[in-house]
PDB file of C-alpha atoms in Angstrom:
ATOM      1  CA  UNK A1467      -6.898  -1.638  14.268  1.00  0.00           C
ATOM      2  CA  UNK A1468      -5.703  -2.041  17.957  1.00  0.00           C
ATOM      3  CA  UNK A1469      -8.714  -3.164  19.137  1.00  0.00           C
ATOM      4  CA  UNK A1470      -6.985  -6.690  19.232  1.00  0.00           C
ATOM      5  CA  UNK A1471      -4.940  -5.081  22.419  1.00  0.00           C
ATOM      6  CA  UNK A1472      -7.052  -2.558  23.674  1.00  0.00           C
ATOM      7  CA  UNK A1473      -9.539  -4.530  25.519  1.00  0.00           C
ATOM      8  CA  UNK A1474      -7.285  -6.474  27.106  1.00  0.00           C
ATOM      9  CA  UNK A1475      -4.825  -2.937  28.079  1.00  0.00           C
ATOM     10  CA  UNK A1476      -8.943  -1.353  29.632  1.00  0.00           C
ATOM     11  CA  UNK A1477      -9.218  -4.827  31.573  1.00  0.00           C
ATOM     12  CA  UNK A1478      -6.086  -4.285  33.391  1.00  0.00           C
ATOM     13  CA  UNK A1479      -6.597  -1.083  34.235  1.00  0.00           C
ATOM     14  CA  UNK A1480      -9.938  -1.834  35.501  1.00  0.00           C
ATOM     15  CA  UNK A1481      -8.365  -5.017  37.452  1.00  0.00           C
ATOM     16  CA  UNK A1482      -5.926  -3.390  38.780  1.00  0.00           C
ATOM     17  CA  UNK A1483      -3.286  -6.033  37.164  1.00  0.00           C
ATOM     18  CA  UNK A1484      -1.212  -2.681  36.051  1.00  0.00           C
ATOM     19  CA  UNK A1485       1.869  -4.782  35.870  1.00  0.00           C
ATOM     20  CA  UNK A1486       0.461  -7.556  33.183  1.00  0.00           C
ATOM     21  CA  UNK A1487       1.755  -5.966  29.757  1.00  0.00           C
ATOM     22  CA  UNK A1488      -0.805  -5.942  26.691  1.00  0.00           C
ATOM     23  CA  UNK A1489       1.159  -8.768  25.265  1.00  0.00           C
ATOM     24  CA  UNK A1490       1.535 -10.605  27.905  1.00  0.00           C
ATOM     25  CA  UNK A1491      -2.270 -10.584  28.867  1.00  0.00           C
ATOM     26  CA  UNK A1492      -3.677 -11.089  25.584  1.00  0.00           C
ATOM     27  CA  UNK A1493      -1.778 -14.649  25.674  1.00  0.00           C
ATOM     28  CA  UNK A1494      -3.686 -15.852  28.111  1.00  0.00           C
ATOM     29  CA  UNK A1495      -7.135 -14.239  26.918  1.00  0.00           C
ATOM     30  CA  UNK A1496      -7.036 -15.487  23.426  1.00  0.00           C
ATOM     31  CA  UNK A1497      -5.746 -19.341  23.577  1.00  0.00           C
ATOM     32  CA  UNK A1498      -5.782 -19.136  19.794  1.00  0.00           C
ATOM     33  CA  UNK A1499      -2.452 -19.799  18.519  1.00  0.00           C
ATOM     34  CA  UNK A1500      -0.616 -19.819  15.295  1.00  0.00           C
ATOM     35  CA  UNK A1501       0.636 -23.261  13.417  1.00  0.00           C
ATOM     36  CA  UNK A1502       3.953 -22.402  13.590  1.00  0.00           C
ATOM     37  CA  UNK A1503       6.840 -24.776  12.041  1.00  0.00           C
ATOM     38  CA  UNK A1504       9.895 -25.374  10.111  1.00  0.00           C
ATOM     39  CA  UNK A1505      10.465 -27.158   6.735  1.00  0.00           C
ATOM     40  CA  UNK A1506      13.529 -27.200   5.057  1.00  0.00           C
ATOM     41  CA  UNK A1507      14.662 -23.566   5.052  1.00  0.00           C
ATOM     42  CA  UNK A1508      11.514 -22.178   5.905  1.00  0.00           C
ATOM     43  CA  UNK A1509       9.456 -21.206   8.626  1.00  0.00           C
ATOM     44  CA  UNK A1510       5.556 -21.541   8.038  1.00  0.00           C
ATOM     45  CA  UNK A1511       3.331 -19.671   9.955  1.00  0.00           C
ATOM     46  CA  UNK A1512      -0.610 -19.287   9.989  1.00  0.00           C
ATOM     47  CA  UNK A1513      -2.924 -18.130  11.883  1.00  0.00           C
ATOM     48  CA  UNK A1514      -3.205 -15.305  14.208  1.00  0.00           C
ATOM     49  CA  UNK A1515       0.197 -13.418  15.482  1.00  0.00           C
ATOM     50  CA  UNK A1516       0.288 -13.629  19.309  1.00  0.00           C
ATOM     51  CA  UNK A1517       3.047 -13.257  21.615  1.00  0.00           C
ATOM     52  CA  UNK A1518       2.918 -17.491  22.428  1.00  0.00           C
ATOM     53  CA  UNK A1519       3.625 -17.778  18.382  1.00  0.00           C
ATOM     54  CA  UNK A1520       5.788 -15.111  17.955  1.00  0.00           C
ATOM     55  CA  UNK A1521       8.274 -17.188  20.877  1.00  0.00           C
ATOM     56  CA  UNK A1522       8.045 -20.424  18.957  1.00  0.00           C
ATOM     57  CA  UNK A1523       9.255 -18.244  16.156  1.00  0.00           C
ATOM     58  CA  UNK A1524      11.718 -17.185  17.400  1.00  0.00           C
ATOM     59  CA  UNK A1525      12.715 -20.636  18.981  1.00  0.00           C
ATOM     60  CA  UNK A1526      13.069 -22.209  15.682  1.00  0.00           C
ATOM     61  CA  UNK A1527      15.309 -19.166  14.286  1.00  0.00           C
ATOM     62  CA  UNK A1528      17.663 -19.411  17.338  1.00  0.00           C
ATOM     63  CA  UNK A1529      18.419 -23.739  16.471  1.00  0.00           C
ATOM     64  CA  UNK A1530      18.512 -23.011  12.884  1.00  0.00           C
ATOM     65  CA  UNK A1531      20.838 -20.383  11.514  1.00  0.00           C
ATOM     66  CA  UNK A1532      19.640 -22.040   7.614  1.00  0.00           C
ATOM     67  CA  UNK A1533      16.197 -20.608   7.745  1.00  0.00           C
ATOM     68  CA  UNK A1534      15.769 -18.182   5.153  1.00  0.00           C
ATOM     69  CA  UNK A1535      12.187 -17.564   4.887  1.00  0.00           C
ATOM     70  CA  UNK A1536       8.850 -16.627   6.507  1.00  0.00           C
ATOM     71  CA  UNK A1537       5.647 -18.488   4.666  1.00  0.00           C
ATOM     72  CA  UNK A1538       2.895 -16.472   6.476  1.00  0.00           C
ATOM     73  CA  UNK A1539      -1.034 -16.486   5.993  1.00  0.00           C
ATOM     74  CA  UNK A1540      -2.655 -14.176   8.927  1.00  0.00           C
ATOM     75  CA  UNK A1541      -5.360 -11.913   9.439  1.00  0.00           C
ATOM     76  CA  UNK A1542      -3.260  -9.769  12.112  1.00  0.00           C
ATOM     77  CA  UNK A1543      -3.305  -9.627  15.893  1.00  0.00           C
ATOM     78  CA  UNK A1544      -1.510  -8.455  18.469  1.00  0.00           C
ATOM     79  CA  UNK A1545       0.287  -4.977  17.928  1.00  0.00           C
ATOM     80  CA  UNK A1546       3.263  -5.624  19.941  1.00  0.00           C
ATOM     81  CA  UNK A1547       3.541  -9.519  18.735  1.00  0.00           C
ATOM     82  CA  UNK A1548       3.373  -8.101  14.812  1.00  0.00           C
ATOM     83  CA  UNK A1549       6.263  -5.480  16.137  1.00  0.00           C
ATOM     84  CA  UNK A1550       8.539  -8.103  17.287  1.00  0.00           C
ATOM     85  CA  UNK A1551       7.908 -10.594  14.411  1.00  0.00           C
ATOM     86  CA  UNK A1552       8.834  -7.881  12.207  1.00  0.00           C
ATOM     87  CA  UNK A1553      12.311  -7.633  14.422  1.00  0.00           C
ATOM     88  CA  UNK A1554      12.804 -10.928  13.797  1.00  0.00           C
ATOM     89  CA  UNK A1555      12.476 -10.700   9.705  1.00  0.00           C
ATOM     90  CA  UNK A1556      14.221  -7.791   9.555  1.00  0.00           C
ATOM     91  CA  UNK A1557      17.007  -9.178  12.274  1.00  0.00           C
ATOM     92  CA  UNK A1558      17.298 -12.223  10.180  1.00  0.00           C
ATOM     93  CA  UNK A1559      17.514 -10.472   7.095  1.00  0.00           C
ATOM     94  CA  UNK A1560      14.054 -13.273   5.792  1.00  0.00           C
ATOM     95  CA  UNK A1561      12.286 -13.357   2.902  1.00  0.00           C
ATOM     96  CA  UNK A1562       8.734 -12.962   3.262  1.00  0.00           C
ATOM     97  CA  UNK A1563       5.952 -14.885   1.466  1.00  0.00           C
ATOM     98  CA  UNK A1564       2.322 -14.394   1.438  1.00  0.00           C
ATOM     99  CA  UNK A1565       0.474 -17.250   1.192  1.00  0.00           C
ATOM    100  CA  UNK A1566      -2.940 -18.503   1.520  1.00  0.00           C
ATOM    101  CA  UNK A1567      -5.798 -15.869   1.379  1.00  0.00           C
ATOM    102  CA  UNK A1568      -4.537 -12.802   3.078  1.00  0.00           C
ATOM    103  CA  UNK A1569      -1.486 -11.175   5.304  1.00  0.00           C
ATOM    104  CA  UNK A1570      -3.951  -8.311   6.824  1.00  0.00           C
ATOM    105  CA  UNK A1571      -3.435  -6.207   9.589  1.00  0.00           C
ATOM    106  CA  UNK A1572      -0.157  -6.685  11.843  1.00  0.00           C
ATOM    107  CA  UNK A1573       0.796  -8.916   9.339  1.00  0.00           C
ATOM    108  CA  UNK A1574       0.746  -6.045   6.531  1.00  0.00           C
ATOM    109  CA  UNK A1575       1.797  -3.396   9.002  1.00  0.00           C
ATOM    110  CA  UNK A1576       4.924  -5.103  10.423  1.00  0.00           C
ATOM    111  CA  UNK A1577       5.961  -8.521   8.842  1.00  0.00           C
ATOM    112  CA  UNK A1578       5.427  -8.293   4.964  1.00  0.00           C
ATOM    113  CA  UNK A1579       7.680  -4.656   4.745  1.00  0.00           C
ATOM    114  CA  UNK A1580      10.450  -6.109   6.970  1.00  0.00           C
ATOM    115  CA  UNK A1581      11.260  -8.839   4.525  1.00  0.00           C
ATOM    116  CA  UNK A1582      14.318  -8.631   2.567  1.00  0.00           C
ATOM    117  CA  UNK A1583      12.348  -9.879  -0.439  1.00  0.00           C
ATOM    118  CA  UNK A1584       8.447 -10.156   0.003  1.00  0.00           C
ATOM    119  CA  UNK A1585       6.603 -12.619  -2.531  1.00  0.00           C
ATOM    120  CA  UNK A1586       2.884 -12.662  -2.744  1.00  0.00           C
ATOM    121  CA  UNK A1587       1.875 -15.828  -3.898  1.00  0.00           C
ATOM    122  CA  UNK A1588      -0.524 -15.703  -6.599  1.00  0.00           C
ATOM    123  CA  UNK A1589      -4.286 -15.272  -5.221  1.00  0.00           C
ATOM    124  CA  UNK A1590      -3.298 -13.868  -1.966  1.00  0.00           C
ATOM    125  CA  UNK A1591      -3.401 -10.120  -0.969  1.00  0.00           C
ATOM    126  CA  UNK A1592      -1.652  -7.771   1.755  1.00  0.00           C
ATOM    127  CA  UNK A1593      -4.696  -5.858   3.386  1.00  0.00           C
ATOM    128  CA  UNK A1594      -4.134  -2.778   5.228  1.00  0.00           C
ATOM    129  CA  UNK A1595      -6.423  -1.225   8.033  1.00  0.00           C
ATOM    130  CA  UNK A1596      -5.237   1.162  10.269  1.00  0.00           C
ATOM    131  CA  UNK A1597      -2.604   1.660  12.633  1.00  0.00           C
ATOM    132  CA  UNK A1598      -1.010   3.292  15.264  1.00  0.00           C
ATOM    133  CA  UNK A1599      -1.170   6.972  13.540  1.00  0.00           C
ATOM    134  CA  UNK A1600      -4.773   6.348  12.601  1.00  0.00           C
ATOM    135  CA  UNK A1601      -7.062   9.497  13.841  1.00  0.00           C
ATOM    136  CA  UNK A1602      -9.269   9.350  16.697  1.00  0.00           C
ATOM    137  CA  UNK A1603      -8.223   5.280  17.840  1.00  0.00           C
ATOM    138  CA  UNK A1604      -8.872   5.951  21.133  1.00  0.00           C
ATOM    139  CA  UNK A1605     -11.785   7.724  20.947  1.00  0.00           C
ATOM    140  CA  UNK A1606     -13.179   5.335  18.305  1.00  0.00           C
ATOM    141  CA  UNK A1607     -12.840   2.202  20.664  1.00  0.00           C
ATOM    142  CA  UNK A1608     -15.918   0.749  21.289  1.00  0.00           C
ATOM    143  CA  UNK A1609     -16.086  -0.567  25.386  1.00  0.00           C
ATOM    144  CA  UNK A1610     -18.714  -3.434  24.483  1.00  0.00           C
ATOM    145  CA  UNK A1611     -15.951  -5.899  24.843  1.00  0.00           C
ATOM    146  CA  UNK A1612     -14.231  -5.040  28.095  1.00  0.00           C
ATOM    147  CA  UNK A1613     -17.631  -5.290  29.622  1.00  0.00           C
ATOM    148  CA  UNK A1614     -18.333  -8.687  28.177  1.00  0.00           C
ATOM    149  CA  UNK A1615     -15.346  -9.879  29.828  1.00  0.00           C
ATOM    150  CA  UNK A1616     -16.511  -7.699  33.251  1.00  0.00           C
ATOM    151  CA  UNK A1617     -19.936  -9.341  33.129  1.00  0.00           C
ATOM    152  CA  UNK A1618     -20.984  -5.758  33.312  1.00  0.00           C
ATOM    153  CA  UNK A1619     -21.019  -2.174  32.402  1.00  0.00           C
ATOM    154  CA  UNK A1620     -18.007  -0.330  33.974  1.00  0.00           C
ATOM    155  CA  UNK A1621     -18.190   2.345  36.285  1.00  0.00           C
ATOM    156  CA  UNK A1622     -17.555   6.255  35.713  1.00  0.00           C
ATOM    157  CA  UNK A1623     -14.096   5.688  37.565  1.00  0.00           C
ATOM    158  CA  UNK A1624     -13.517   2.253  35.823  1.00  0.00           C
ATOM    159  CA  UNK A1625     -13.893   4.175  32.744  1.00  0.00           C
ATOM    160  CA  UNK A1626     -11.512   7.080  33.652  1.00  0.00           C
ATOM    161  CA  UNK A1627      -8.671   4.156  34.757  1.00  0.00           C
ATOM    162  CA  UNK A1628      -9.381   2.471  31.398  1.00  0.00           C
ATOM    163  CA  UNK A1629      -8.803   5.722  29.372  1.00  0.00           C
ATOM    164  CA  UNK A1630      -5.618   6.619  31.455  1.00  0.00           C
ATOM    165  CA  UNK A1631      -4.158   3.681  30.992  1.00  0.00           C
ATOM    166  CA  UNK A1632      -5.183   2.978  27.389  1.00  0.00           C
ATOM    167  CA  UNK A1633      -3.670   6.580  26.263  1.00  0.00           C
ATOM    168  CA  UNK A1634      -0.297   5.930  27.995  1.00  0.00           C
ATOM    169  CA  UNK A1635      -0.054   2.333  26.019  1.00  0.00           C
ATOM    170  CA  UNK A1636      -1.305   3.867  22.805  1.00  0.00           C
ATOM    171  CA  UNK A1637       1.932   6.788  23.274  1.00  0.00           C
ATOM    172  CA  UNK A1638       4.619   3.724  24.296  1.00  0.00           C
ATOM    173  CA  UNK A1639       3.452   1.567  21.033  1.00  0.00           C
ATOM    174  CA  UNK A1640       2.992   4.218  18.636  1.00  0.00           C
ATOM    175  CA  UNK A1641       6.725   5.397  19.204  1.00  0.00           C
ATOM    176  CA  UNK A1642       7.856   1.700  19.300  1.00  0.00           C
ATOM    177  CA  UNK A1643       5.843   1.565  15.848  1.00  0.00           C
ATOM    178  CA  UNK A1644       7.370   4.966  14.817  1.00  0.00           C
ATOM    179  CA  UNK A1645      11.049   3.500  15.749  1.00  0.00           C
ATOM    180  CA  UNK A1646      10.442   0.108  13.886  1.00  0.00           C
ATOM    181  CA  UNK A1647       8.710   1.924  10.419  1.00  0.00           C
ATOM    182  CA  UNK A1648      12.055   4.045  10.568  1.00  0.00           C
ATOM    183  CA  UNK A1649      14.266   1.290  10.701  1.00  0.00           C
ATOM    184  CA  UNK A1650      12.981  -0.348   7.885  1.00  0.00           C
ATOM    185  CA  UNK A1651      12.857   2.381   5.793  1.00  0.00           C
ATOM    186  CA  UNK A1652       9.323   2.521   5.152  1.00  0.00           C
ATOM    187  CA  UNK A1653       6.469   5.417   5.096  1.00  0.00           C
ATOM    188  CA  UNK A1654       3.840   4.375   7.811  1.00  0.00           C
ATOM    189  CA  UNK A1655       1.388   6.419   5.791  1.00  0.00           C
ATOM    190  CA  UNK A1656       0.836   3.639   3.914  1.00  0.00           C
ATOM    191  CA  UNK A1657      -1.107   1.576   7.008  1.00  0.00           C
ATOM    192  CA  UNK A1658      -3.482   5.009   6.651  1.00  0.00           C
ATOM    193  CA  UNK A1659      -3.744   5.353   3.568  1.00  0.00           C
ATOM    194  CA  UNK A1660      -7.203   4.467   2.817  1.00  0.00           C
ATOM    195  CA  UNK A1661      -8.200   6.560   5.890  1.00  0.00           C
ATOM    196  CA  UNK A1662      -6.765   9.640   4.261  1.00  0.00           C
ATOM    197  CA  UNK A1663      -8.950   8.715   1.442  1.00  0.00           C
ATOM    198  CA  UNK A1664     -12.162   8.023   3.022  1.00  0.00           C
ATOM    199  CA  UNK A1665     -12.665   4.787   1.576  1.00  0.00           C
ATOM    200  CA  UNK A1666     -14.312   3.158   4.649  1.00  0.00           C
ATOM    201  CA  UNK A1667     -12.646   0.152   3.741  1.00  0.00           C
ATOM    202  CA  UNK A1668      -9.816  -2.542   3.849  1.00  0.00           C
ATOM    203  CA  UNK A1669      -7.494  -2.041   1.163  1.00  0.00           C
ATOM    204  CA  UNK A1670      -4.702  -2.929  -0.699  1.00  0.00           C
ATOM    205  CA  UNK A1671      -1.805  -1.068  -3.235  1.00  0.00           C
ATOM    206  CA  UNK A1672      -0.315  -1.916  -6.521  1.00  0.00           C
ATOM    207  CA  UNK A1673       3.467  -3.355  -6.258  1.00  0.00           C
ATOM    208  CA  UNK A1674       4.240   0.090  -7.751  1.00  0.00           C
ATOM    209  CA  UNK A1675       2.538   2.022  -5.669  1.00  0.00           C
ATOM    210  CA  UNK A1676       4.105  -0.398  -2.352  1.00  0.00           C
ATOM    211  CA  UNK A1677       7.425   0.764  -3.730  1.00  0.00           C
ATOM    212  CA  UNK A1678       6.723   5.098  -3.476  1.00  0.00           C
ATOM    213  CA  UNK A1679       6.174   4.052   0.400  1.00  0.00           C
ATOM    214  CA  UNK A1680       9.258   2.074   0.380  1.00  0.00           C
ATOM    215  CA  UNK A1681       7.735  -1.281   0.286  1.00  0.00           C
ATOM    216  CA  UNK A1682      10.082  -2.520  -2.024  1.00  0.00           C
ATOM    217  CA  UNK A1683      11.543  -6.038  -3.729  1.00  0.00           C
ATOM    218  CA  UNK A1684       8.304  -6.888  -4.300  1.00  0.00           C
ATOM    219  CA  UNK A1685       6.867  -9.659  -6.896  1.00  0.00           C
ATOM    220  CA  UNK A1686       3.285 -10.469  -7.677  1.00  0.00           C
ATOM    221  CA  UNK A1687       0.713 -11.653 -10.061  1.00  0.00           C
ATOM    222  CA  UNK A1688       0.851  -9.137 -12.745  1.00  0.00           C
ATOM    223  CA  UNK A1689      -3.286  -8.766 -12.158  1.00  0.00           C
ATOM    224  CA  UNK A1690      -2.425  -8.465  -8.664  1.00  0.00           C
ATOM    225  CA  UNK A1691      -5.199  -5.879  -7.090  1.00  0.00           C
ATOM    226  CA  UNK A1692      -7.454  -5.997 -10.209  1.00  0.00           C
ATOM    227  CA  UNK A1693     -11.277  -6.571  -9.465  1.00  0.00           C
ATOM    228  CA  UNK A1694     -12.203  -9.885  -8.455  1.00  0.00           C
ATOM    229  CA  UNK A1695      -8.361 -10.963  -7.862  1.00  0.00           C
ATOM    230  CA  UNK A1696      -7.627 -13.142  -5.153  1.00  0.00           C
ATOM    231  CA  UNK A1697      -9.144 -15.975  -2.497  1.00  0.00           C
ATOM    232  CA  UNK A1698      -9.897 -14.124   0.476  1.00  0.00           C
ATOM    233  CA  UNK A1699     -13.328 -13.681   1.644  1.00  0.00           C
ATOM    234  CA  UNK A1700     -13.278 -10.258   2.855  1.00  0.00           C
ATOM    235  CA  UNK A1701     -14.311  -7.027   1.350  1.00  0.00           C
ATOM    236  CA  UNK A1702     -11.294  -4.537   0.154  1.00  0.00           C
ATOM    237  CA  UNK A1703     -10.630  -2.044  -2.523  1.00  0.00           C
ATOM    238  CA  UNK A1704      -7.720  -0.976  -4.311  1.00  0.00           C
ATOM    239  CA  UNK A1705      -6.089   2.491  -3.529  1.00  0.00           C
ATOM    240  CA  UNK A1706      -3.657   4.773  -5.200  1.00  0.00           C
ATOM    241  CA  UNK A1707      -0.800   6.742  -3.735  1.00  0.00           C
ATOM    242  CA  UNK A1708      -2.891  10.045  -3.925  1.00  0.00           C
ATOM    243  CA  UNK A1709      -6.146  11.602  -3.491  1.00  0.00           C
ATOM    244  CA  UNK A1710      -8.052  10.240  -6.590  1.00  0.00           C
ATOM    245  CA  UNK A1711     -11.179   8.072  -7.522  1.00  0.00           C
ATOM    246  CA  UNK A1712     -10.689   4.418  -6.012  1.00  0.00           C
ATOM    247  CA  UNK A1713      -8.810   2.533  -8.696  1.00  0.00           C
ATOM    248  CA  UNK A1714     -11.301  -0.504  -8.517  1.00  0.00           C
ATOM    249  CA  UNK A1715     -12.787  -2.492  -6.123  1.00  0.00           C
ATOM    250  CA  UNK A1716     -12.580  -6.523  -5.054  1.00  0.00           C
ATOM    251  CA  UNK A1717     -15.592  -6.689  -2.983  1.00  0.00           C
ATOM    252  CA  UNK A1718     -16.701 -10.208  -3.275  1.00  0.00           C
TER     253      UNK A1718
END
């Protein structure tokens, strides 16, 4: 799951740019950006959450004290943008709609339980991944990326510097994520749930089931979860809030 920051966090350390943040690097690595605007009383955003994005968000809630809402439609991105766009819901006291396909990743971890009220448009689905708590994240992270962007393998040392630096990152934003799931009110378990399960998959929850973590003022499609709901592309499953048989699946 934070293999969207890890590469660039490894590349720094193997730079030597030690005093570029994750954020702040991974802005200039990936020019993708989110459409990010204002209509009426609310703020649409899709696309992929950055720290560039995140800004205009937050630009638009500073002119406007009348926006009330956050239309969203994003596969995830950057751990520390997702953490600070959550801030921003949950400082503005915003509503929270899913639109689209999917809200996946930083988008289910951070933004959609820091709304006030979070609305899943029919057809669209909150996919969890993984997280900060997930087991093993940094010794799961596959290198092949860092040395794409080197042009070559790294070194035994460059190696070593990438590990030290990418286990002192992984402790500062898993107690920022720790601090913000507290604040909220919310049980991070959920972002590891089907981890604990040994699904080997994406998944989502029922609106019940969002509620035991403490996902709550939720509404959505009464079949919402039920196989072969919803638009997006990817493959997922339904879990439940305890060990048990996968519920039913919406692999496409």
């Amino acid at each position: 799951m934070a293999a969207n920051c890890l590469p660039v966090v490894l590349l720094a350390a193997v730079t030597g740019a030690t005093a570029v943040s994750a954020a702040q690097a991974a802005g200039t690595v990936d020019g993708a950006q989110a459409a990010v605007r204002a209509e009426g009383r609310v703020v649409h955003y899709d696309g992929r959450i950055t720290q560039a994005s995140v800004a205009a968000v937050r630009m638009l809630l500073e002119a406007d004290g009348s926006l009330k809402e956050l239309a969203i439609r994003s596969g995830g991105g950057d751990v520390e943008a997702g953490l600070a766009l959550g801030g921003l819901v949950r400082d503005r006291g915003l509503d929270v709609r899913v639109v689209g396909d999917v809200c996946m990743s930083s988008c289910a971890n951070y933004v959609f339980p820091a709304g006030r009220r979070k609305i899943v448009e029919s057809g669209a689905l909150v996919i969890w991944h993984g997280s900060m708590i997930q087991k093993n994240l940094l010794e799961d992270f596959d290198y092949s990326g860092v040395q794409k962007q080197l042009g070559r393998p790294p070194t035994w040392w460059e190696r070593w510097s990438m590990k030290r630096t990418a286990r002192q990152w992984l402790r500062r934003i898993s107690a920022e994520q720790a601090a913000f799931y507290a604040r909220i009110g919310v049980d991070p378990r959920i972002t590891v749930l089907g981890q604990l399960q040994d699904c080997g998959c994406n998944w989502t929850v029922t609106v019940a089931d969002m509620a035991k973590f403490g996902i709550d003022s939720v509404a959505a499609d009464p079949a919402y979860g039920m196989p072969g709901y919803g638009r997006w592309d990817g493959e997922w499953r339904l879990v439940a809030d305890h060990p048990q048989p996968l519920a039913a699946t919406g692999q496409r």
